[in-house]
Coordinates of C-alpha atoms in Angstrom, one line a residue:
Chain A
X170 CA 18.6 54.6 -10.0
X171 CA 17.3 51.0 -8.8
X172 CA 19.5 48.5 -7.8
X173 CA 18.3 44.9 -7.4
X174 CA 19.9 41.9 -5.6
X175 CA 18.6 38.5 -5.9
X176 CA 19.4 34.9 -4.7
X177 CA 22.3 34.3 -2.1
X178 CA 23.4 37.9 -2.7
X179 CA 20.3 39.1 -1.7
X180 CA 20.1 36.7 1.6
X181 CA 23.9 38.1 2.5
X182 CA 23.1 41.5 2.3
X183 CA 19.2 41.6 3.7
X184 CA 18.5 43.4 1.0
X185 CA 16.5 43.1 -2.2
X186 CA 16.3 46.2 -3.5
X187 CA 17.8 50.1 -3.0
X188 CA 17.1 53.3 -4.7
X189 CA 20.5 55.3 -4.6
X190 CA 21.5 57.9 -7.0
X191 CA 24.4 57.6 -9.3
X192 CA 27.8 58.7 -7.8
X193 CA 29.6 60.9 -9.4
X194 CA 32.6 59.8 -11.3
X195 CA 30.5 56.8 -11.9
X196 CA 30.3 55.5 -15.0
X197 CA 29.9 51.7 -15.3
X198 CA 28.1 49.1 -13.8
X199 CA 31.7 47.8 -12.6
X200 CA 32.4 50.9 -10.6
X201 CA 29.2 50.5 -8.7
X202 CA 30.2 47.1 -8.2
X203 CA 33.3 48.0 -6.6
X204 CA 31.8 51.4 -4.7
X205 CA 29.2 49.5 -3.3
X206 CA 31.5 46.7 -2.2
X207 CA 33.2 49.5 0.0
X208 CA 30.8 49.8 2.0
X209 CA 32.0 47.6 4.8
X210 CA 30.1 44.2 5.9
X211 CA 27.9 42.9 4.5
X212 CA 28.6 44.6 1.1
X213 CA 32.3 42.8 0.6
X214 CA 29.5 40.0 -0.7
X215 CA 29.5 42.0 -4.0
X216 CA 32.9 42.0 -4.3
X217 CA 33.4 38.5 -3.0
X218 CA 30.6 37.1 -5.0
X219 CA 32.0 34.4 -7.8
X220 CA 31.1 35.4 -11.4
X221 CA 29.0 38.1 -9.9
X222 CA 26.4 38.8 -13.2
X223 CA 25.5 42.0 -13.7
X224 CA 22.1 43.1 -15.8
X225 CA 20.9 46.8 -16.4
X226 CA 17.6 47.4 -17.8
X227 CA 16.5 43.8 -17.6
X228 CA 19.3 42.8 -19.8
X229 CA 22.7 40.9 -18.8
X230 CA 25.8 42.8 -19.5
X231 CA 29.3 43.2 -19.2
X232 CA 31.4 45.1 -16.1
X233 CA 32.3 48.2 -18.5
X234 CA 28.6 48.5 -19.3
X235 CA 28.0 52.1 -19.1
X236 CA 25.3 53.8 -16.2
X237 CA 22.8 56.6 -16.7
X238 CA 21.0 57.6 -13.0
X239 CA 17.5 56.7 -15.0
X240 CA 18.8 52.9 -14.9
X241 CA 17.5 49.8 -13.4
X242 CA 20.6 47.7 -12.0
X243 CA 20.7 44.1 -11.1
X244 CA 23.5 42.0 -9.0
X245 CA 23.1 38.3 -8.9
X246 CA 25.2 35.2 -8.9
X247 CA 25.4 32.9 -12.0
X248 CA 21.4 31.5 -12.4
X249 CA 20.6 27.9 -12.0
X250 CA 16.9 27.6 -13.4
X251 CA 15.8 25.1 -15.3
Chain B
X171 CA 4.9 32.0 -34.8
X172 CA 2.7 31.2 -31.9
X173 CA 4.8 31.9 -28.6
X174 CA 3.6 31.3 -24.9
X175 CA 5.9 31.9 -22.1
X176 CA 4.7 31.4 -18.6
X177 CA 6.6 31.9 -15.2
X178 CA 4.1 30.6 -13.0
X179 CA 4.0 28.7 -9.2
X180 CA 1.2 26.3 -9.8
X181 CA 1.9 22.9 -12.4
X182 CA 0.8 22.7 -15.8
X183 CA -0.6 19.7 -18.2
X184 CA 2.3 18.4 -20.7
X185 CA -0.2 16.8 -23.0
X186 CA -2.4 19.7 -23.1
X187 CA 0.5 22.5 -23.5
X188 CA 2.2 20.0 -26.6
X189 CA -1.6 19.5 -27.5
X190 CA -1.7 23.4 -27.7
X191 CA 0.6 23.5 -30.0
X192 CA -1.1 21.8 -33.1
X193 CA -4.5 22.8 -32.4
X194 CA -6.6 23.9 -35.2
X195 CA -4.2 23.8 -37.9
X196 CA -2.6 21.2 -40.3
X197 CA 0.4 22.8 -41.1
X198 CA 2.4 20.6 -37.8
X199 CA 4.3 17.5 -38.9
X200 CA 7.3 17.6 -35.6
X201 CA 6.4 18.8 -31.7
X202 CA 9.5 18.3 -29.4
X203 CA 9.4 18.8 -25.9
X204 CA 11.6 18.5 -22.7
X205 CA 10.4 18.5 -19.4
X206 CA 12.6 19.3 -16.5
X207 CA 11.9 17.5 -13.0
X208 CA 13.2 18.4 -9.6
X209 CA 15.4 15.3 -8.4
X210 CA 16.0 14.3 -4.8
X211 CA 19.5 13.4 -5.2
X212 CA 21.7 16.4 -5.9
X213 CA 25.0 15.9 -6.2
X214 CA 25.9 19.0 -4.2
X215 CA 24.1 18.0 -1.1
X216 CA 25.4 14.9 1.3
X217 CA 21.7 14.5 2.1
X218 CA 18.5 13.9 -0.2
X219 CA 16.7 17.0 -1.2
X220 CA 13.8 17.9 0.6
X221 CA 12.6 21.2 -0.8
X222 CA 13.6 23.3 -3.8
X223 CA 13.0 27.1 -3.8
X224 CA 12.8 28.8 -7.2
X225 CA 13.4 32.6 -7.2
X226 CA 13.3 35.0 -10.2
X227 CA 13.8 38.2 -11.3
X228 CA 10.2 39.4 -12.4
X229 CA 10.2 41.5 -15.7
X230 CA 13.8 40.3 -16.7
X231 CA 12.8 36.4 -16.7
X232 CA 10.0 37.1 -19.1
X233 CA 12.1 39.7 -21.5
X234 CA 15.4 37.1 -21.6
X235 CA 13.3 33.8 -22.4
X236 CA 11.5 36.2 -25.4
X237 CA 15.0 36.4 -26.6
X238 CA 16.5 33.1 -26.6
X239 CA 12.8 32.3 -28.4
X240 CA 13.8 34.9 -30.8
X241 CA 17.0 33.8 -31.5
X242 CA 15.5 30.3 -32.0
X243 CA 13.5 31.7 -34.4
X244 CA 16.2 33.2 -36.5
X245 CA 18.4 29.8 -37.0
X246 CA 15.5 27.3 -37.5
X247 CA 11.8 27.4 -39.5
X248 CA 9.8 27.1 -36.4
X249 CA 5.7 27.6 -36.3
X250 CA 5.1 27.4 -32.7
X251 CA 7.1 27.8 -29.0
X252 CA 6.1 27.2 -25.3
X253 CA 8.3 27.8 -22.3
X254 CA 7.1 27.3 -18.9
X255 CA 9.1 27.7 -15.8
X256 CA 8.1 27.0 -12.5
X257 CA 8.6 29.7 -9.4
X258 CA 8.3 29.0 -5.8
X259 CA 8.1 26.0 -3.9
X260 CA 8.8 22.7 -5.3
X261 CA 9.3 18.8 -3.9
X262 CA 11.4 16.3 -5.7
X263 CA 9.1 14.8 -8.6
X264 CA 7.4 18.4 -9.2
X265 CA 8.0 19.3 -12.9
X266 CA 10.2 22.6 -13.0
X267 CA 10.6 23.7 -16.5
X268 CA 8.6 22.7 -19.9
X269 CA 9.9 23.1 -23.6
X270 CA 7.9 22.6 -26.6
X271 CA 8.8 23.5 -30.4
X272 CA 6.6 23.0 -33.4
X273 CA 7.8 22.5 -36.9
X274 CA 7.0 21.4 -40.4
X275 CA 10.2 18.7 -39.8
X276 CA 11.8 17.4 -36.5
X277 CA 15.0 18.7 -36.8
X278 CA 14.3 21.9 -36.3
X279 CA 11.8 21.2 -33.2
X280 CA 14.9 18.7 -31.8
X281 CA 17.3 21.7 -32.1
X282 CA 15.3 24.3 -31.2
X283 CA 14.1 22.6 -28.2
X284 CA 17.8 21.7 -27.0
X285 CA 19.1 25.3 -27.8
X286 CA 16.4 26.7 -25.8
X287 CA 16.9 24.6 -22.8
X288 CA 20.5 25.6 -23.3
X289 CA 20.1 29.2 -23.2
X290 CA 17.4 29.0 -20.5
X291 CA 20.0 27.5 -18.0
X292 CA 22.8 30.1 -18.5
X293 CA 20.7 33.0 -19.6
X294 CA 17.4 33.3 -17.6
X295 CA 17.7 35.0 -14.0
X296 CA 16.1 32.2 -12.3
X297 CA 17.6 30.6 -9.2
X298 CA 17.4 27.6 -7.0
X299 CA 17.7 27.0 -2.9
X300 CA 17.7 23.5 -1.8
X301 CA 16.8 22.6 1.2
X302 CA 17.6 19.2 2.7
X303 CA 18.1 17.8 6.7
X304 CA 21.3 19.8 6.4
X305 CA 20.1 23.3 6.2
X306 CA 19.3 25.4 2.7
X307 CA 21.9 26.0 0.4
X308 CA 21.7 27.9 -3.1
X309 CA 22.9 25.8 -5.8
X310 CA 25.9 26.2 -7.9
X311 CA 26.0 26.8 -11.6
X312 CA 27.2 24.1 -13.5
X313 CA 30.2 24.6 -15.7
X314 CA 29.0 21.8 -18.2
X315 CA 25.8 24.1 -18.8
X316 CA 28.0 26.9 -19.9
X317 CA 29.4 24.3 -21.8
X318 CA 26.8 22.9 -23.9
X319 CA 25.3 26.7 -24.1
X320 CA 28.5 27.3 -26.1
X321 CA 28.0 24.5 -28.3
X322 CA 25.7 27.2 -30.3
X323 CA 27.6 29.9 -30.5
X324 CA 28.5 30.6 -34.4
X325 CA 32.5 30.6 -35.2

């Protein structure tokens, strides 16, 4: 799967992007939230992260949003455009 | 219904985008629009903003302002949309974001336009970095955007 990180998540992490395949025993976006944030420093940002947003597919969803290893994951903080 | 949507660094011409929207056809009696500017003096900054960085999420920032068009669609008799957002590197004074609506009468285009705006602010993965004598710093969202974003939701 692709996983995406954009804005200050992005910057505190030095990453923008990471192709990683689904653990197992993984089964929603949540639980790559919080497996990723195990990582050590710097990926406590996704756990520390306020109203972290979560999209998969190109569309915003909820924590227990399910995960198939064909997915394309996004992490970002709340968006300011406009 | 005629959509446009454009995510796009350079600036754009308001009077020909709302004069786009009633070309060739008779059928227009309401245009609204909204323009978004950057402004110098943001209230999370001690110091006047110099610089304002838009980022985006390419593919999803296209797909999620084709929905909130869609849904703007299903609640109001609209004939025409344009949404353009702004990417990159912006000054204070730069225009960031453009809404216009066409309709037969101007209570839909006036809703539409607001409920567009509305969802565009909490919705669309767009981001912004200012930068002022302090240092950068990504801005917060606003809880009075989620706010007036709820302000459509049905009961």
């Amino acid at each position: 799967m692709k996983i995406l990180f954009f804005a200050g998540l992005r910057e505190a992490l030095g990453l923008s992007s990471e192709d990683l395949s689904l653990p197992p025993g993984m089964t929603t976006v949540g639980e790559l939230r919080a497996f990723l944030a195990t990582r050590g420093e710097p990926w406590t940002a996704l756990a520390s992260t306020k109203n972290l947003r979560f999209a998969v597919n190109q569309t915003m969803v909820g924590a227990d949003a399910p995960l198939t290893d064909d997915d394309e994951v996004a992490f970002f903080p709340p968006v300011t455009g406009g | 219904m005629m959509v446009v949507i454009r995510v796009q660094e350079p600036d754009f011409d308001v009077g020909a985008e709302v004069a786009g929207l009633s070309a060739g056809r008779d059928d227009v009696g309401a245009i609204a629009s909204f323009v978004g500017l950057v402004r110098a003096d943001k209230a999370s900054s001690d110091s006047a903003v110099q610089v304002m960085t838009l980022e985006h999420y390419p593919g999803m920032t296209e797909k999620a302002l084709g929905d909130i068009v869609e849904q703007a669609q299903t609640r109001w008799q609209l004939l025409g949309v344009r949404v353009i957002h702004r990417v990159g590197r912006l000054v204070p004074g730069d225009r960031i974001v453009f809404v216009a609506v066409s309709a037969s009468h101007r209570g839909d285009a006036f809703a539409a336009c607001e409920f567009i705006m509305d969802y565009l602010k909490t919705r669309a993965p767009f981001w912004k970095k200012e930068e002022s004598e302090q240092g950068g710093r990504w801005v917060d969202a606003r809880e009075t955007d989620d706010t007036a974003a709820a302000r459509w939701e049905r009961p």
